[in-house]
Amino acid sequence: MKNKHKMYVNGEWVDAISGTYYNDMNPFTGEVFAIIPNGGAEDAIKAIDAAAAAFLSWSKVLPHQRRKLMLKAADILESRAKEVADILANEVGATMPFAMFQAFNGPEFLREAASQVHRVSGKILPSEVEGSINMVWRQPVGVVGAISPWNAPLLISLREICFPIA
């Protein structure tokens, strides 16, 4: 049997609520590469609810702790880059050089995001009150969804995920 996967929701590996799966085909060979849970709207709602609950605690994680986690993730991805490249090549049909490019550059996205945690940013706007300034800064507002495209799933997913959570 090929690799049968589960979805990671709320800290657990789970099946789709429907209990159904679909075959993820290797576009080069036409063979089944993996068996994937067929998640639906109910699964998405469950994941969104879990992410919203986690948002509250993640918002309280101190910047140096977030940085440490991002750097650890970068090290893990880097140590498994060849394995990740093989998966990308088989699942999405990426050429091995492009799969390697994604797998070996992915850790740098995480490291760059980690470097941003202490960066102070915002805007200073003119004030109508003499001797004072108006400051604007951005704060996280909650959960967002991101759907990764097929052509560069690792790098685009990392770009969409690691910077906002840093």
PDB file of C-alpha atoms in Angstrom:
ATOM      1  CA  MET A   1       0.000   0.000   0.000  1.00  0.00           C
ATOM      2  CA  LYS A   2       1.198   3.512  -0.793  1.00  0.00           C
ATOM      3  CA  ASN A   3       1.679   6.133   1.906  1.00  0.00           C
ATOM      4  CA  LYS A   4      -1.707   6.768   3.497  1.00  0.00           C
ATOM      5  CA  HIS A   5      -1.772  10.174   5.159  1.00  0.00           C
ATOM      6  CA  LYS A   6      -3.895  12.008   7.681  1.00  0.00           C
ATOM      7  CA  MET A   7      -4.624  15.692   8.264  1.00  0.00           C
ATOM      8  CA  TYR A   8      -2.975  17.572  11.125  1.00  0.00           C
ATOM      9  CA  VAL A   9      -5.695  19.442  13.018  1.00  0.00           C
ATOM     10  CA  ASN A  10      -5.547  20.798  16.549  1.00  0.00           C
ATOM     11  CA  GLY A  11      -2.333  18.952  17.382  1.00  0.00           C
ATOM     12  CA  GLU A  12      -3.566  15.558  16.167  1.00  0.00           C
ATOM     13  CA  TRP A  13      -3.328  13.455  13.026  1.00  0.00           C
ATOM     14  CA  VAL A  14      -6.920  12.805  11.957  1.00  0.00           C
ATOM     15  CA  ASP A  15      -8.900  11.303   9.098  1.00  0.00           C
ATOM     16  CA  ALA A  16     -11.335  13.407   7.109  1.00  0.00           C
ATOM     17  CA  ILE A  17     -14.758  13.549   8.740  1.00  0.00           C
ATOM     18  CA  SER A  18     -16.163  11.798   5.659  1.00  0.00           C
ATOM     19  CA  GLY A  19     -13.679   8.959   6.133  1.00  0.00           C
ATOM     20  CA  THR A  20     -12.934   9.057   2.405  1.00  0.00           C
ATOM     21  CA  TYR A  21      -9.592   9.342   0.642  1.00  0.00           C
ATOM     22  CA  TYR A  22      -8.324  10.126  -2.818  1.00  0.00           C
ATOM     23  CA  ASN A  23      -5.301   8.946  -4.752  1.00  0.00           C
ATOM     24  CA  ASP A  24      -2.540  11.502  -5.240  1.00  0.00           C
ATOM     25  CA  MET A  25      -1.006  10.579  -8.583  1.00  0.00           C
ATOM     26  CA  ASN A  26       2.603  10.988  -9.649  1.00  0.00           C
ATOM     27  CA  PRO A  27       2.213  13.037 -12.854  1.00  0.00           C
ATOM     28  CA  PHE A  28       5.331  11.467 -14.426  1.00  0.00           C
ATOM     29  CA  THR A  29       4.416   7.826 -13.925  1.00  0.00           C
ATOM     30  CA  GLY A  30       0.649   7.960 -13.492  1.00  0.00           C
ATOM     31  CA  GLU A  31       1.038   5.756 -10.414  1.00  0.00           C
ATOM     32  CA  VAL A  32      -0.503   6.447  -7.021  1.00  0.00           C
ATOM     33  CA  PHE A  33       2.076   8.346  -4.973  1.00  0.00           C
ATOM     34  CA  ALA A  34       0.062   8.779  -1.786  1.00  0.00           C
ATOM     35  CA  ILE A  35      -3.421   8.323  -0.405  1.00  0.00           C
ATOM     36  CA  ILE A  36      -4.790  11.592   0.962  1.00  0.00           C
ATOM     37  CA  PRO A  37      -7.808  12.353   3.191  1.00  0.00           C
ATOM     38  CA  ASN A  38     -10.653  13.883   1.207  1.00  0.00           C
ATOM     39  CA  GLY A  39     -11.242  16.849   3.502  1.00  0.00           C
ATOM     40  CA  GLY A  40     -14.381  18.889   3.051  1.00  0.00           C
ATOM     41  CA  ALA A  41     -16.090  21.970   4.457  1.00  0.00           C
ATOM     42  CA  GLU A  42     -16.626  20.406   7.892  1.00  0.00           C
ATOM     43  CA  ASP A  43     -12.926  19.564   8.111  1.00  0.00           C
ATOM     44  CA  ALA A  44     -12.033  23.115   7.131  1.00  0.00           C
ATOM     45  CA  ILE A  45     -14.314  24.553   9.819  1.00  0.00           C
ATOM     46  CA  LYS A  46     -12.780  22.227  12.404  1.00  0.00           C
ATOM     47  CA  ALA A  47      -9.265  23.340  11.380  1.00  0.00           C
ATOM     48  CA  ILE A  48     -10.237  27.028  11.361  1.00  0.00           C
ATOM     49  CA  ASP A  49     -11.774  26.741  14.827  1.00  0.00           C
ATOM     50  CA  ALA A  50      -8.626  25.032  16.136  1.00  0.00           C
ATOM     51  CA  ALA A  51      -6.413  27.690  14.550  1.00  0.00           C
ATOM     52  CA  ALA A  52      -8.546  30.466  16.052  1.00  0.00           C
ATOM     53  CA  ALA A  53      -8.174  28.905  19.507  1.00  0.00           C
ATOM     54  CA  ALA A  54      -4.406  28.524  18.998  1.00  0.00           C
ATOM     55  CA  PHE A  55      -4.145  32.137  17.827  1.00  0.00           C
ATOM     56  CA  LEU A  56      -4.842  33.371  21.343  1.00  0.00           C
ATOM     57  CA  SER A  57      -1.953  31.443  22.887  1.00  0.00           C
ATOM     58  CA  TRP A  58       0.399  31.987  19.920  1.00  0.00           C
ATOM     59  CA  SER A  59      -0.160  35.743  20.213  1.00  0.00           C
ATOM     60  CA  LYS A  60       1.329  35.564  23.718  1.00  0.00           C
ATOM     61  CA  VAL A  61       4.489  33.707  22.674  1.00  0.00           C
ATOM     62  CA  LEU A  62       7.417  36.069  23.172  1.00  0.00           C
ATOM     63  CA  PRO A  63       9.400  37.149  20.096  1.00  0.00           C
ATOM     64  CA  HIS A  64      12.595  35.348  21.132  1.00  0.00           C
ATOM     65  CA  GLN A  65      10.602  32.128  21.567  1.00  0.00           C
ATOM     66  CA  ARG A  66       8.972  32.489  18.137  1.00  0.00           C
ATOM     67  CA  ARG A  67      12.418  33.123  16.654  1.00  0.00           C
ATOM     68  CA  LYS A  68      13.787  29.982  18.312  1.00  0.00           C
ATOM     69  CA  LEU A  69      10.910  27.882  16.930  1.00  0.00           C
ATOM     70  CA  MET A  70      11.370  29.283  13.412  1.00  0.00           C
ATOM     71  CA  LEU A  71      15.095  28.534  13.495  1.00  0.00           C
ATOM     72  CA  LYS A  72      14.418  25.000  14.735  1.00  0.00           C
ATOM     73  CA  ALA A  73      11.933  24.477  11.889  1.00  0.00           C
ATOM     74  CA  ALA A  74      14.566  25.745   9.428  1.00  0.00           C
ATOM     75  CA  ASP A  75      17.141  23.304  10.793  1.00  0.00           C
ATOM     76  CA  ILE A  76      14.704  20.381  10.581  1.00  0.00           C
ATOM     77  CA  LEU A  77      13.695  21.239   7.012  1.00  0.00           C
ATOM     78  CA  GLU A  78      17.332  21.651   6.033  1.00  0.00           C
ATOM     79  CA  SER A  79      18.246  18.256   7.516  1.00  0.00           C
ATOM     80  CA  ARG A  80      15.444  16.620   5.502  1.00  0.00           C
ATOM     81  CA  ALA A  81      15.831  18.662   2.295  1.00  0.00           C
ATOM     82  CA  LYS A  82      16.664  15.697   0.035  1.00  0.00           C
ATOM     83  CA  GLU A  83      13.654  13.755   1.334  1.00  0.00           C
ATOM     84  CA  VAL A  84      11.432  16.808   0.808  1.00  0.00           C
ATOM     85  CA  ALA A  85      12.781  17.274  -2.738  1.00  0.00           C
ATOM     86  CA  ASP A  86      11.964  13.647  -3.553  1.00  0.00           C
ATOM     87  CA  ILE A  87       8.409  14.138  -2.289  1.00  0.00           C
ATOM     88  CA  LEU A  88       7.970  17.333  -4.329  1.00  0.00           C
ATOM     89  CA  ALA A  89       9.267  15.675  -7.484  1.00  0.00           C
ATOM     90  CA  ASN A  90       6.930  12.709  -7.071  1.00  0.00           C
ATOM     91  CA  GLU A  91       3.832  14.540  -5.942  1.00  0.00           C
ATOM     92  CA  VAL A  92       3.714  17.629  -8.144  1.00  0.00           C
ATOM     93  CA  GLY A  93       5.939  16.544 -10.996  1.00  0.00           C
ATOM     94  CA  ALA A  94       8.629  19.107 -10.288  1.00  0.00           C
ATOM     95  CA  THR A  95      11.936  18.457 -11.982  1.00  0.00           C
ATOM     96  CA  MET A  96      14.535  17.345  -9.464  1.00  0.00           C
ATOM     97  CA  PRO A  97      16.567  20.580  -9.820  1.00  0.00           C
ATOM     98  CA  PHE A  98      13.458  22.679  -9.092  1.00  0.00           C
ATOM     99  CA  ALA A  99      12.417  20.381  -6.247  1.00  0.00           C
ATOM    100  CA  MET A 100      15.936  20.729  -4.784  1.00  0.00           C
ATOM    101  CA  PHE A 101      15.745  24.513  -5.218  1.00  0.00           C
ATOM    102  CA  GLN A 102      12.555  24.607  -3.153  1.00  0.00           C
ATOM    103  CA  ALA A 103      13.772  22.178  -0.503  1.00  0.00           C
ATOM    104  CA  PHE A 104      17.149  23.841  -0.010  1.00  0.00           C
ATOM    105  CA  ASN A 105      15.820  27.427  -0.110  1.00  0.00           C
ATOM    106  CA  GLY A 106      12.843  26.767   2.156  1.00  0.00           C
ATOM    107  CA  PRO A 107      14.949  26.923   5.329  1.00  0.00           C
ATOM    108  CA  GLU A 108      16.111  30.399   4.322  1.00  0.00           C
ATOM    109  CA  PHE A 109      12.503  31.630   4.256  1.00  0.00           C
ATOM    110  CA  LEU A 110      12.129  30.402   7.832  1.00  0.00           C
ATOM    111  CA  ARG A 111      15.411  32.012   8.894  1.00  0.00           C
ATOM    112  CA  GLU A 112      14.432  35.306   7.290  1.00  0.00           C
ATOM    113  CA  ALA A 113      11.062  35.212   9.064  1.00  0.00           C
ATOM    114  CA  ALA A 114      12.891  34.475  12.327  1.00  0.00           C
ATOM    115  CA  SER A 115      15.038  37.560  11.770  1.00  0.00           C
ATOM    116  CA  GLN A 116      11.926  39.741  11.591  1.00  0.00           C
ATOM    117  CA  VAL A 117      10.539  39.021  15.067  1.00  0.00           C
ATOM    118  CA  HIS A 118      12.422  41.897  16.718  1.00  0.00           C
ATOM    119  CA  ARG A 119      11.976  44.312  13.832  1.00  0.00           C
ATOM    120  CA  VAL A 120      10.061  47.379  14.895  1.00  0.00           C
ATOM    121  CA  SER A 121       7.898  48.649  12.088  1.00  0.00           C
ATOM    122  CA  GLY A 122       5.031  50.993  11.600  1.00  0.00           C
ATOM    123  CA  LYS A 123       4.300  54.464  10.326  1.00  0.00           C
ATOM    124  CA  ILE A 124       4.563  57.860  11.888  1.00  0.00           C
ATOM    125  CA  LEU A 125       1.844  60.165  10.637  1.00  0.00           C
ATOM    126  CA  PRO A 126       1.561  63.922  10.941  1.00  0.00           C
ATOM    127  CA  SER A 127      -0.438  65.177  13.893  1.00  0.00           C
ATOM    128  CA  GLU A 128      -2.756  68.133  14.220  1.00  0.00           C
ATOM    129  CA  VAL A 129      -1.483  68.619  17.776  1.00  0.00           C
ATOM    130  CA  GLU A 130       1.806  70.489  18.026  1.00  0.00           C
ATOM    131  CA  GLY A 131       4.583  68.494  19.694  1.00  0.00           C
ATOM    132  CA  SER A 132       2.897  65.141  19.234  1.00  0.00           C
ATOM    133  CA  ILE A 133       2.952  62.358  16.674  1.00  0.00           C
ATOM    134  CA  ASN A 134       0.570  59.662  15.560  1.00  0.00           C
ATOM    135  CA  MET A 135       1.914  56.135  15.293  1.00  0.00           C
ATOM    136  CA  VAL A 136       0.392  53.266  13.367  1.00  0.00           C
ATOM    137  CA  TRP A 137       1.531  49.667  13.679  1.00  0.00           C
ATOM    138  CA  ARG A 138       0.143  46.426  12.408  1.00  0.00           C
ATOM    139  CA  GLN A 139      -1.027  43.666  14.694  1.00  0.00           C
ATOM    140  CA  PRO A 140      -2.282  40.184  13.850  1.00  0.00           C
ATOM    141  CA  VAL A 141      -6.052  40.022  13.607  1.00  0.00           C
ATOM    142  CA  GLY A 142      -6.678  36.290  13.405  1.00  0.00           C
ATOM    143  CA  VAL A 143      -6.753  33.231  11.228  1.00  0.00           C
ATOM    144  CA  VAL A 144      -6.408  33.337   7.460  1.00  0.00           C
ATOM    145  CA  GLY A 145      -6.505  30.574   4.892  1.00  0.00           C
ATOM    146  CA  ALA A 146      -3.865  29.909   2.265  1.00  0.00           C
ATOM    147  CA  ILE A 147      -4.147  27.441  -0.582  1.00  0.00           C
ATOM    148  CA  SER A 148      -0.821  26.469  -2.024  1.00  0.00           C
ATOM    149  CA  PRO A 149      -0.473  26.249  -5.803  1.00  0.00           C
ATOM    150  CA  TRP A 150       0.785  23.062  -7.376  1.00  0.00           C
ATOM    151  CA  ASN A 151       3.839  24.510  -9.099  1.00  0.00           C
ATOM    152  CA  ALA A 152       5.917  25.713  -6.108  1.00  0.00           C
ATOM    153  CA  PRO A 153       4.025  24.456  -3.077  1.00  0.00           C
ATOM    154  CA  LEU A 154       6.816  24.522  -0.526  1.00  0.00           C
ATOM    155  CA  LEU A 155       8.243  27.991  -1.114  1.00  0.00           C
ATOM    156  CA  ILE A 156       4.895  29.677  -1.633  1.00  0.00           C
ATOM    157  CA  SER A 157       3.398  27.988   1.430  1.00  0.00           C
ATOM    158  CA  LEU A 158       6.373  29.007   3.552  1.00  0.00           C
ATOM    159  CA  ARG A 159       6.145  32.568   2.273  1.00  0.00           C
ATOM    160  CA  GLU A 160       2.448  32.735   3.106  1.00  0.00           C
ATOM    161  CA  ILE A 161       2.744  31.100   6.526  1.00  0.00           C
ATOM    162  CA  CYS A 162       6.073  31.796   8.214  1.00  0.00           C
ATOM    163  CA  PHE A 163       6.177  35.586   7.891  1.00  0.00           C
ATOM    164  CA  PRO A 164       2.703  36.257   9.323  1.00  0.00           C
ATOM    165  CA  ILE A 165       3.252  33.956  12.301  1.00  0.00           C
ATOM    166  CA  ALA A 166       6.745  35.280  13.033  1.00  0.00           C
TER     167      ALA A 166
END
